[in-house]
Short mmCIF file of C-alpha atoms in Angstrom, two decimals:
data_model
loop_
_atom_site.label_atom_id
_atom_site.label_comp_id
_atom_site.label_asym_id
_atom_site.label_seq_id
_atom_site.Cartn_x
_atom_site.Cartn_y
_atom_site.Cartn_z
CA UNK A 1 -6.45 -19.01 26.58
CA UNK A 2 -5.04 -16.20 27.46
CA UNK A 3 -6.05 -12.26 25.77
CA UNK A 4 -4.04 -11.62 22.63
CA UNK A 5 -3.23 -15.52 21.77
CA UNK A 6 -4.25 -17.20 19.20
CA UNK A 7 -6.11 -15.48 15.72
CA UNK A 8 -9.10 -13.61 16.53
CA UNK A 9 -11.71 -15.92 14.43
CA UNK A 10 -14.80 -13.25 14.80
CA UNK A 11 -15.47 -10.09 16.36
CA UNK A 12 -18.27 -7.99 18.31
CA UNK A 13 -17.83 -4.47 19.21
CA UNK A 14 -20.25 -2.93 20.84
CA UNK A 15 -20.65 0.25 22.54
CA UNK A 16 -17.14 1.90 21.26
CA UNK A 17 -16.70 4.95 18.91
CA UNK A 18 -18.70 4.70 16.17
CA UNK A 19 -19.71 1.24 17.05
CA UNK A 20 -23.20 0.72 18.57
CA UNK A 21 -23.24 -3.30 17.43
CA UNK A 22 -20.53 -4.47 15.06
CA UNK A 23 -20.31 -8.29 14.29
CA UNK A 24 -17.63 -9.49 11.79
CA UNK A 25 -18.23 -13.05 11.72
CA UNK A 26 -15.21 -13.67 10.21
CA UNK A 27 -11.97 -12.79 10.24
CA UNK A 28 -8.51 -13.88 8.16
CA UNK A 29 -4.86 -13.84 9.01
CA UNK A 30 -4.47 -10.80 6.72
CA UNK A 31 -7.40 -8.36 6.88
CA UNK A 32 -8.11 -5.21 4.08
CA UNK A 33 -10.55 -3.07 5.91
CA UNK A 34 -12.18 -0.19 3.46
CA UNK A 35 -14.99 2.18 3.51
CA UNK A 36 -15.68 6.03 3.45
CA UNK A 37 -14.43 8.82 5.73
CA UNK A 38 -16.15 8.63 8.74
CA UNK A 39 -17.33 4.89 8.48
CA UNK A 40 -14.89 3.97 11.42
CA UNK A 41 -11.98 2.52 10.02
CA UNK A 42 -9.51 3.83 12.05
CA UNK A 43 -12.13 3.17 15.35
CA UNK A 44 -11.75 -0.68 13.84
CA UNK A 45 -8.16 -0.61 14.22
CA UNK A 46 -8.47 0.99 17.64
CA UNK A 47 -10.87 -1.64 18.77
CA UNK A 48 -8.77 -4.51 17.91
CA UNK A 49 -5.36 -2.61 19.50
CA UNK A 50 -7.32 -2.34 22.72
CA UNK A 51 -8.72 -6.05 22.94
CA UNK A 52 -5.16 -6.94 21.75
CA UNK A 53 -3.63 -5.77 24.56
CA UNK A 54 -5.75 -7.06 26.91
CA UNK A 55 -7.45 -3.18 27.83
CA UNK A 56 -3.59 -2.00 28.60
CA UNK A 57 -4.15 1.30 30.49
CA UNK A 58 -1.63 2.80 28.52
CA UNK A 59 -3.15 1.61 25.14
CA UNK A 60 -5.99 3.00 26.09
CA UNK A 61 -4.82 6.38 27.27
CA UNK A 62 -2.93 7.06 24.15
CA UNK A 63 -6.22 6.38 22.15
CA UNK A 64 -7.57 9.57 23.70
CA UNK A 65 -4.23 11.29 23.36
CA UNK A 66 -3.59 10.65 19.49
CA UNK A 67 -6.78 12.17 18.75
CA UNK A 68 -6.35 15.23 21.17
CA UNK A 69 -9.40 14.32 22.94
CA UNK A 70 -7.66 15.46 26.08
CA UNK A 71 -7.58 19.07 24.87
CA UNK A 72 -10.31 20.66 28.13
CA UNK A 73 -8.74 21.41 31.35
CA UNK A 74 -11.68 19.65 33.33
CA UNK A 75 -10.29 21.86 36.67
CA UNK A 76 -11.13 25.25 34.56
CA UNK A 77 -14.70 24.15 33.55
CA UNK A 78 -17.80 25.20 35.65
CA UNK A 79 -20.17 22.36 36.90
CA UNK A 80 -17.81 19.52 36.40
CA UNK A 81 -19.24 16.05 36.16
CA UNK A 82 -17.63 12.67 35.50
CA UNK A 83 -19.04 12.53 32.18
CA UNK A 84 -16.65 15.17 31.08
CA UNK A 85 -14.06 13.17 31.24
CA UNK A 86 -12.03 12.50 28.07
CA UNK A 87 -12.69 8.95 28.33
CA UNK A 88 -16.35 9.06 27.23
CA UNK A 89 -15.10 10.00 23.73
CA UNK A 90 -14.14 5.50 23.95
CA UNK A 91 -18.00 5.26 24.41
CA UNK A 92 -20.90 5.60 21.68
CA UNK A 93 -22.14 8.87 21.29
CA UNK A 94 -19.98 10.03 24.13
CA UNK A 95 -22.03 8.85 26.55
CA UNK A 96 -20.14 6.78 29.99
CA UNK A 97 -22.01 3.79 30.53
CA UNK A 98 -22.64 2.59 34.46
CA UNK A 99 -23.89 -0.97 34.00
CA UNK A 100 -21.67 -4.25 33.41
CA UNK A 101 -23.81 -5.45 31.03
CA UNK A 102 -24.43 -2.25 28.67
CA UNK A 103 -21.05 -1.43 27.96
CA UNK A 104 -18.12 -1.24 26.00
CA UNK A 105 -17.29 -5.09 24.59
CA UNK A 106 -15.20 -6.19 22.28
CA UNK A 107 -14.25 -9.88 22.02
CA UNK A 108 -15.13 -13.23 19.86
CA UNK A 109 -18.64 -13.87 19.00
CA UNK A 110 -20.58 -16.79 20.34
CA UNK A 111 -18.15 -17.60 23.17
CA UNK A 112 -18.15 -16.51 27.12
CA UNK A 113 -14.59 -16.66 26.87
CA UNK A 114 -11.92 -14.00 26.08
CA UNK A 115 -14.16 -11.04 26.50
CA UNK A 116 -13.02 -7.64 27.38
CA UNK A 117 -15.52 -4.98 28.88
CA UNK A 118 -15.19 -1.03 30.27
CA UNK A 119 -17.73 0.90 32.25
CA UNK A 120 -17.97 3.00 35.11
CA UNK A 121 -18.75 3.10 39.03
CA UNK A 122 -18.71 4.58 41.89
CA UNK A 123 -17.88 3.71 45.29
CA UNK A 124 -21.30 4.86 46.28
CA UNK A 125 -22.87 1.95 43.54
CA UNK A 126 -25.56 -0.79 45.65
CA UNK A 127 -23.27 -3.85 43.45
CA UNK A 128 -19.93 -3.13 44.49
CA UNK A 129 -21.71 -4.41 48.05
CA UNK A 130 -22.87 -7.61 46.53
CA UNK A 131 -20.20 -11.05 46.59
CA UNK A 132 -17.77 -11.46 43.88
CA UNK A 133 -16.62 -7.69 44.29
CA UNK A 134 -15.05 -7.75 47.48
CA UNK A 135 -11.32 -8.03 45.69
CA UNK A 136 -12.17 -4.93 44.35
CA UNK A 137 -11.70 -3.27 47.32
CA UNK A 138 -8.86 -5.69 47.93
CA UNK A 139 -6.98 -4.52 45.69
CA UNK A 140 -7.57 -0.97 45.95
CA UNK A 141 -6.80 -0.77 49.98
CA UNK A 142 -3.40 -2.56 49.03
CA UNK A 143 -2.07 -0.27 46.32
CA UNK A 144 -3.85 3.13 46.98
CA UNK A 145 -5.90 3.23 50.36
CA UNK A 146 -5.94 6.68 50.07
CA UNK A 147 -7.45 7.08 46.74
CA UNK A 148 -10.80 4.75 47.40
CA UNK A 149 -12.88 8.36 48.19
CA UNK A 150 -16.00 8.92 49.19
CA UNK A 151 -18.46 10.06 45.42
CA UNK A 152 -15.26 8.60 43.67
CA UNK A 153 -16.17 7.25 40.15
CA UNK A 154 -13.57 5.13 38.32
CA UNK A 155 -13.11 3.17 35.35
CA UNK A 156 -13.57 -0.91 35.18
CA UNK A 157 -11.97 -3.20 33.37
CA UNK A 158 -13.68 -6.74 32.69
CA UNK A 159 -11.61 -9.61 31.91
CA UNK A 160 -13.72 -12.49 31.38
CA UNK A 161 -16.25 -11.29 34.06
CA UNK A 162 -13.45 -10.21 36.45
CA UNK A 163 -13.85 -6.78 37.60
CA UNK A 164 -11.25 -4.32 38.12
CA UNK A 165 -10.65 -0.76 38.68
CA UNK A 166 -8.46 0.65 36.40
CA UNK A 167 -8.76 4.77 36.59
CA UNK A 168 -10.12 7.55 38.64
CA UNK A 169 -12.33 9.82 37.49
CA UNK A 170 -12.13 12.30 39.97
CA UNK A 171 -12.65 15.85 38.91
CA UNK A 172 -9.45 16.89 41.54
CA UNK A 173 -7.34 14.52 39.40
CA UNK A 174 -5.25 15.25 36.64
CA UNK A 175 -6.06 12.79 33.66
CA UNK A 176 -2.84 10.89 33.71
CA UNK A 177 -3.31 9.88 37.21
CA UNK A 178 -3.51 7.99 39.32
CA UNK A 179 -4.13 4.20 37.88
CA UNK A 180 -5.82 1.85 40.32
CA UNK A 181 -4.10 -1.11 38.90
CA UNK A 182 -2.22 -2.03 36.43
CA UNK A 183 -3.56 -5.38 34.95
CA UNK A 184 -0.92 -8.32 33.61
CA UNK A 185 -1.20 -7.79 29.91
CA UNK A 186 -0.61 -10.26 26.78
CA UNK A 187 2.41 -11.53 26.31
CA UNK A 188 1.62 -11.18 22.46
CA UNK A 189 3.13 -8.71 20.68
CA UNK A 190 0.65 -5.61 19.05
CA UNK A 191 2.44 -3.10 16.70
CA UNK A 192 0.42 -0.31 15.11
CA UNK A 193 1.58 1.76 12.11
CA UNK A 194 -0.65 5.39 12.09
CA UNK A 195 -1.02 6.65 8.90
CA UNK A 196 2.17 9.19 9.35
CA UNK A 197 4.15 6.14 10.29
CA UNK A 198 5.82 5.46 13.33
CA UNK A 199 8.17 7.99 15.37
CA UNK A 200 12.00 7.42 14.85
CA UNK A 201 12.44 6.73 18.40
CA UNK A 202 9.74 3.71 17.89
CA UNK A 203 11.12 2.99 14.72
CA UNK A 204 14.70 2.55 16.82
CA UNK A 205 12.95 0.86 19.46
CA UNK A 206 11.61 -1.94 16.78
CA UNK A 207 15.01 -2.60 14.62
CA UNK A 208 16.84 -3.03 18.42
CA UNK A 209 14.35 -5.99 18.92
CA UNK A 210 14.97 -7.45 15.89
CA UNK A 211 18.39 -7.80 15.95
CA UNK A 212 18.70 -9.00 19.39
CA UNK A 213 15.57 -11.47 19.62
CA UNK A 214 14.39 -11.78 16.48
CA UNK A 215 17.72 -11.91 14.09
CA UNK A 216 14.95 -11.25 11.12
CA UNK A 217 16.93 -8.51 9.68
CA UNK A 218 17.12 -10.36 6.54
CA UNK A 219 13.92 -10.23 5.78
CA UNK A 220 13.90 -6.14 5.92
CA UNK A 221 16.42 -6.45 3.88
CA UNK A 222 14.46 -8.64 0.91
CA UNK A 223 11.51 -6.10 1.12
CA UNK A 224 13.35 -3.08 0.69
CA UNK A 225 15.37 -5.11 -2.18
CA UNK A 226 10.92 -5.20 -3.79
CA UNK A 227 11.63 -1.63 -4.32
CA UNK A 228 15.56 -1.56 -5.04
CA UNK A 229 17.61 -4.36 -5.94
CA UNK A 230 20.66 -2.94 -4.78
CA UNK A 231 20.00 -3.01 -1.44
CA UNK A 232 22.15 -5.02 0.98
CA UNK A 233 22.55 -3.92 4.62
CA UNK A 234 20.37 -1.65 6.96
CA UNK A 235 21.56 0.01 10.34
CA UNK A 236 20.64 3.02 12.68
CA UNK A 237 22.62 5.82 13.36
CA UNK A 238 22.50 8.56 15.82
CA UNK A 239 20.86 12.34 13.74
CA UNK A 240 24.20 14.74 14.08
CA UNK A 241 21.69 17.98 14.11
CA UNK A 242 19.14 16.37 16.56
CA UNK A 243 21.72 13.98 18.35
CA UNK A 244 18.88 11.90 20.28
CA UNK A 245 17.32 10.87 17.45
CA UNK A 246 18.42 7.89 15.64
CA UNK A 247 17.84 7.53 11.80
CA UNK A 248 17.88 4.35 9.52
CA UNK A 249 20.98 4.47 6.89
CA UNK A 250 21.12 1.51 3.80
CA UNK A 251 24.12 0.44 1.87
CA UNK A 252 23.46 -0.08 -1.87
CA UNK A 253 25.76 -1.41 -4.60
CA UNK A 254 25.17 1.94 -6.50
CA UNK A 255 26.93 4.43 -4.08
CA UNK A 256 29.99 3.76 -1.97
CA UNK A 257 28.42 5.82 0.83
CA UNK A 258 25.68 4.40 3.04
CA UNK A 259 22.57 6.95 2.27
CA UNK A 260 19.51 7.71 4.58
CA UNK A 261 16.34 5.53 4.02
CA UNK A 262 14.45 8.77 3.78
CA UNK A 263 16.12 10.27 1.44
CA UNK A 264 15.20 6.76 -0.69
CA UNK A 265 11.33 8.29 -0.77
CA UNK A 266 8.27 7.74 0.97
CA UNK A 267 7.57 4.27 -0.72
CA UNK A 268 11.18 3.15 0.74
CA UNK A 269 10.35 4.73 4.44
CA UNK A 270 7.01 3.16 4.16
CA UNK A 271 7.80 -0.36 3.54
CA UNK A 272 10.08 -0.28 6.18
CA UNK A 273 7.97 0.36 9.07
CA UNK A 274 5.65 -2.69 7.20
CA UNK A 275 8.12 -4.88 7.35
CA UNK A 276 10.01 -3.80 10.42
CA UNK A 277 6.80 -3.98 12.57
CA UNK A 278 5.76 -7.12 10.54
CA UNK A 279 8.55 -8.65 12.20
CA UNK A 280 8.54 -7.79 15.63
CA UNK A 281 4.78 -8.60 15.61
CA UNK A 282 5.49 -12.38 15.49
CA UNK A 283 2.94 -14.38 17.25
CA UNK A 284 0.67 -11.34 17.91
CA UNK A 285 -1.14 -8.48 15.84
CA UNK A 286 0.00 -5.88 13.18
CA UNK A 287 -2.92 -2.60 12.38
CA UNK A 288 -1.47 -0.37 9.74
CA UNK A 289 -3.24 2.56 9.36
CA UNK A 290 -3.99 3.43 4.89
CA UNK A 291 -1.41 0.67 3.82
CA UNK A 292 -0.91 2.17 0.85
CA UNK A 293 0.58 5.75 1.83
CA UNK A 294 3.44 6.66 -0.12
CA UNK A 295 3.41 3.47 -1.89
CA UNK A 296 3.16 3.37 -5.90
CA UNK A 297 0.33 1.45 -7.16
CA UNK A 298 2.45 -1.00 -9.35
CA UNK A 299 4.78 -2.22 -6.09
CA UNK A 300 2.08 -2.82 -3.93
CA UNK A 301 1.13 -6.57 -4.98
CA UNK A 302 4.62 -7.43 -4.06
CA UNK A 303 4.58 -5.76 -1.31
CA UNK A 304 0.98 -7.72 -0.16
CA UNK A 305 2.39 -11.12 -1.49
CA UNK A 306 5.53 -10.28 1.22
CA UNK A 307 2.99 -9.34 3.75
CA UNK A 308 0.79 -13.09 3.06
CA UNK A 309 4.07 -14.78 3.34
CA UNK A 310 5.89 -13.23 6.67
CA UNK A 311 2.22 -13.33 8.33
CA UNK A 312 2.00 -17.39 7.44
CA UNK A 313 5.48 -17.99 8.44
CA UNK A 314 5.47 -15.58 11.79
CA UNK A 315 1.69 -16.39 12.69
CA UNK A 316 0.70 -12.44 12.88
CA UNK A 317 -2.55 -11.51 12.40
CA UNK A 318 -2.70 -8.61 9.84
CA UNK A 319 -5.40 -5.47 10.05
CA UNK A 320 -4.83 -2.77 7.70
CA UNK A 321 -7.27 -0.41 6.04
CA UNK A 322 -7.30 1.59 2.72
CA UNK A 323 -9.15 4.35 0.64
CA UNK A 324 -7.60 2.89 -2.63
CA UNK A 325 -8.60 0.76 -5.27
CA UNK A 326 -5.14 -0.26 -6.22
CA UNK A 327 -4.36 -0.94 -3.15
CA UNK A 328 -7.15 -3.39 -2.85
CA UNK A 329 -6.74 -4.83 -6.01
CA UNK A 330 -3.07 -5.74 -4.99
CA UNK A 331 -4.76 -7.47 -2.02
CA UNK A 332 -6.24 -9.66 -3.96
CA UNK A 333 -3.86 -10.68 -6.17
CA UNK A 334 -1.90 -11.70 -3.42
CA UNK A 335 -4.89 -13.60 -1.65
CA UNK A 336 -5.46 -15.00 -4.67
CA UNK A 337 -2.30 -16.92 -5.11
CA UNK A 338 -1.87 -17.51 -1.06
CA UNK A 339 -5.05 -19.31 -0.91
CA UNK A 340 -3.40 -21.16 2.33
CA UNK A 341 -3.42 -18.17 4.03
CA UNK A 342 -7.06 -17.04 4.99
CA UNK A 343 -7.30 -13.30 4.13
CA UNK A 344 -10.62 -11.62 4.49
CA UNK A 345 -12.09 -8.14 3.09
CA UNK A 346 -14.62 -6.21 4.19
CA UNK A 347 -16.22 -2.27 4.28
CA UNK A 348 -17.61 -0.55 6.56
CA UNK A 349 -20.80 1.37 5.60
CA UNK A 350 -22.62 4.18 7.41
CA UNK A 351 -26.62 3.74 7.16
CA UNK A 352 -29.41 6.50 7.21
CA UNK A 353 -29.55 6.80 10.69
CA UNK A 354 -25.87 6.86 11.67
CA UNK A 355 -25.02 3.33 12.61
CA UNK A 356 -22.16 1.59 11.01
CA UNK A 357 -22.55 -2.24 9.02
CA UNK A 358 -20.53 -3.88 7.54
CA UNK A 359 -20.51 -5.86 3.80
CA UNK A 360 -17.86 -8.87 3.79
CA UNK A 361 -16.56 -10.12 0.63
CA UNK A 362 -15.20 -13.59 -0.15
CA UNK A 363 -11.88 -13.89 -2.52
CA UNK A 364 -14.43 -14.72 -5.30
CA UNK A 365 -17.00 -11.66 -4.90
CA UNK A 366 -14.12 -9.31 -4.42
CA UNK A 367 -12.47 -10.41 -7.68
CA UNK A 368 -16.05 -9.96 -9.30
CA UNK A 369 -16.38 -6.50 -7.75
CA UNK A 370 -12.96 -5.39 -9.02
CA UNK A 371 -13.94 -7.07 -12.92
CA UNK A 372 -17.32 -5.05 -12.54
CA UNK A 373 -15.75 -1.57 -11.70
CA UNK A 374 -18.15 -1.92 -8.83
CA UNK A 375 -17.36 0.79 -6.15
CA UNK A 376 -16.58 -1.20 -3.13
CA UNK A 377 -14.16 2.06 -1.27
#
């Protein structure tokens, strides 16, 4: 099978972020990831994006980006070395890692199958002489000969044990540049809602999809409708002050005028990029980033009951993670009466010495928990 396809049944991430040796041995079709600040939620999310996309260059790029990890101008700092470049922030404690097998994994546990590894080498490394890396080389000499350079170090990609260079590490090189190769990625589709939603151009981007391909609008439509009745159409429009941007408008049956979704409220905006990216995830992987920003406590079971139902019927696979106790009491009211669909909750702890855990619930212990007024955040 191919990266991306298919529910992820388990997980293992080791060596990324705040992750020395994560194992999740199970996972659902709608996940509620919670835990303190600082117990790698977010990381989580990151994780499953990058396996998701089968280690897309880009993907992983804009992980260093969103977090301004790219800040240093390596070319102005004295006594460069490869491990300052902003990629080691991917890697525990910051530290590269040289070897194929102590590295960066993330992938299904218990099976040599559908595994996806990153560490580093150099040209100058004893096993890029050894058989089965010859296409390395291959590859390089066909798209860049010029780039293969002598004390050259350079990111690899593993795809189910198949090596390939994927970025220079050069000090000379700007960090955007130059990519090696650019591997064939899932055809699944990943969407990922930050925490400050998406950008309207994204946004855009998403509703163009869905009403070419995906003719789903209808079902933005009946979510929106959770938090206003009255709703009954949804289009873009371009901004007239910033005329490159593009802005959702609704039509209600209160006001003759259409009206901007923003100007509905936060809830309103952010149940739109749920839904919208709900949708356009079909037959891949939706993260959202705190589910339950701008969203009113007493909505929010709805809102997870719509979530259950478009992730059965669409087959997406659902991450999300939350700070709040309504919003994980919502959760389970909605597991609870979508028993069909597997959901799973979990939290992510840090220990005394640093490392994260995690605690799983079932449906049952979670519902206990919540009875109990036992802190599970």
């Amino acid at each position: 099978m191919k990266f991306g396809e298919d529910m992820l049944p388990s997980i293992l991430i080791r060596n990324f972020r705040l992750f020395k040796d994560l194992k999740i041995d199970r996972l659902g079709r709608v996940n509620l990831i919670t835990g303190q600040n600082n117990a790698g939620k977010t990381a989580f999310l990151e994780a499953i994006r990058l396996y998701a996309s089968s280690g897309s260059i880009d993907v992983l790029l804009n992980l260093i980006k969103v977090r301004q990890e790219d800040w240093q101008d390596l070319r102005k700092i004295n006594s460069i070395t490869v491990d300052s470049h902003p990629i080691r922030h991917l890697f525990y404690n910051y530290q590269l890692l040289y070897d194929s097998k102590k590295c960066i994994h993330l992938g299904p546990i218990d099976t040599k199958d559908k595994q996806l590894k990153f560490y580093v080498e150099s040209n100058k490394n004893p096993k890029t002489e050894q058989a089965g890396y010859s296409d390395r080389y291959v590859v390089v000499r066909y798209l860049e000969p010029n780039l293969f350079m002598e004390d050259t170090f350079y990111l690899v990609i593993s795809l189910n044990d198949k090596p390939y260079p994927i970025l220079l590490l050069d000090r000379s090189l700007e960090f955007e540049a130059p990519r090696l190769r650019r591997i064939s990625e899932s055809k699944s589709s990943t969407v990922y809602i930050p925490t400050n939603n998406l950008s309207s151009q994204e946004l855009a981007d998403l509703w163009d999809q869905i009403i070419f391909n995906n003719n789903k609008d209808e079902e933005v439509i009946r979510a929106l409708q959770l938090l206003d009745p009255s709703v009954r159409g949804v289009t873009f429009v371009k901004n007239r002050t910033t005329p490159r941007e593009r802005i959702p408008i609704i039509k209600t049956e209160k006001f003759r005028e259409p009206l901007p979704l923003k100007s509905m409220g936060d809830g309103m905006m952010r149940l739109f990029h749920i839904i919208i990216s709900l949708v356009n995830a079909s037959q891949g992987t939706l993260l959202i980033d705190e589910f339950e920003t701008g969203l009113h406590w007493s909505v929010q079971p709805r809102i997870w009951k719509t979530v259950f139902r478009l992730a059965k019927d669409l087959d997406v696979q659902v991450f999300a993670t939350t700070h709040s106790r309504d919003c994980i009491a919502a959760f389970e009211e909605a597991w609870k009466e979508e028993e069909e669909v597997l959901g799973a909750f979990f939290r992510l702890n840090r220990d005394k010495v640093g490392d994260i855990n995690v605690t799983p619930y079932t449906r049952e212990t979670l519902s206990d928990a919540l009875e109990m007024d036992v802190e599970i955040r």
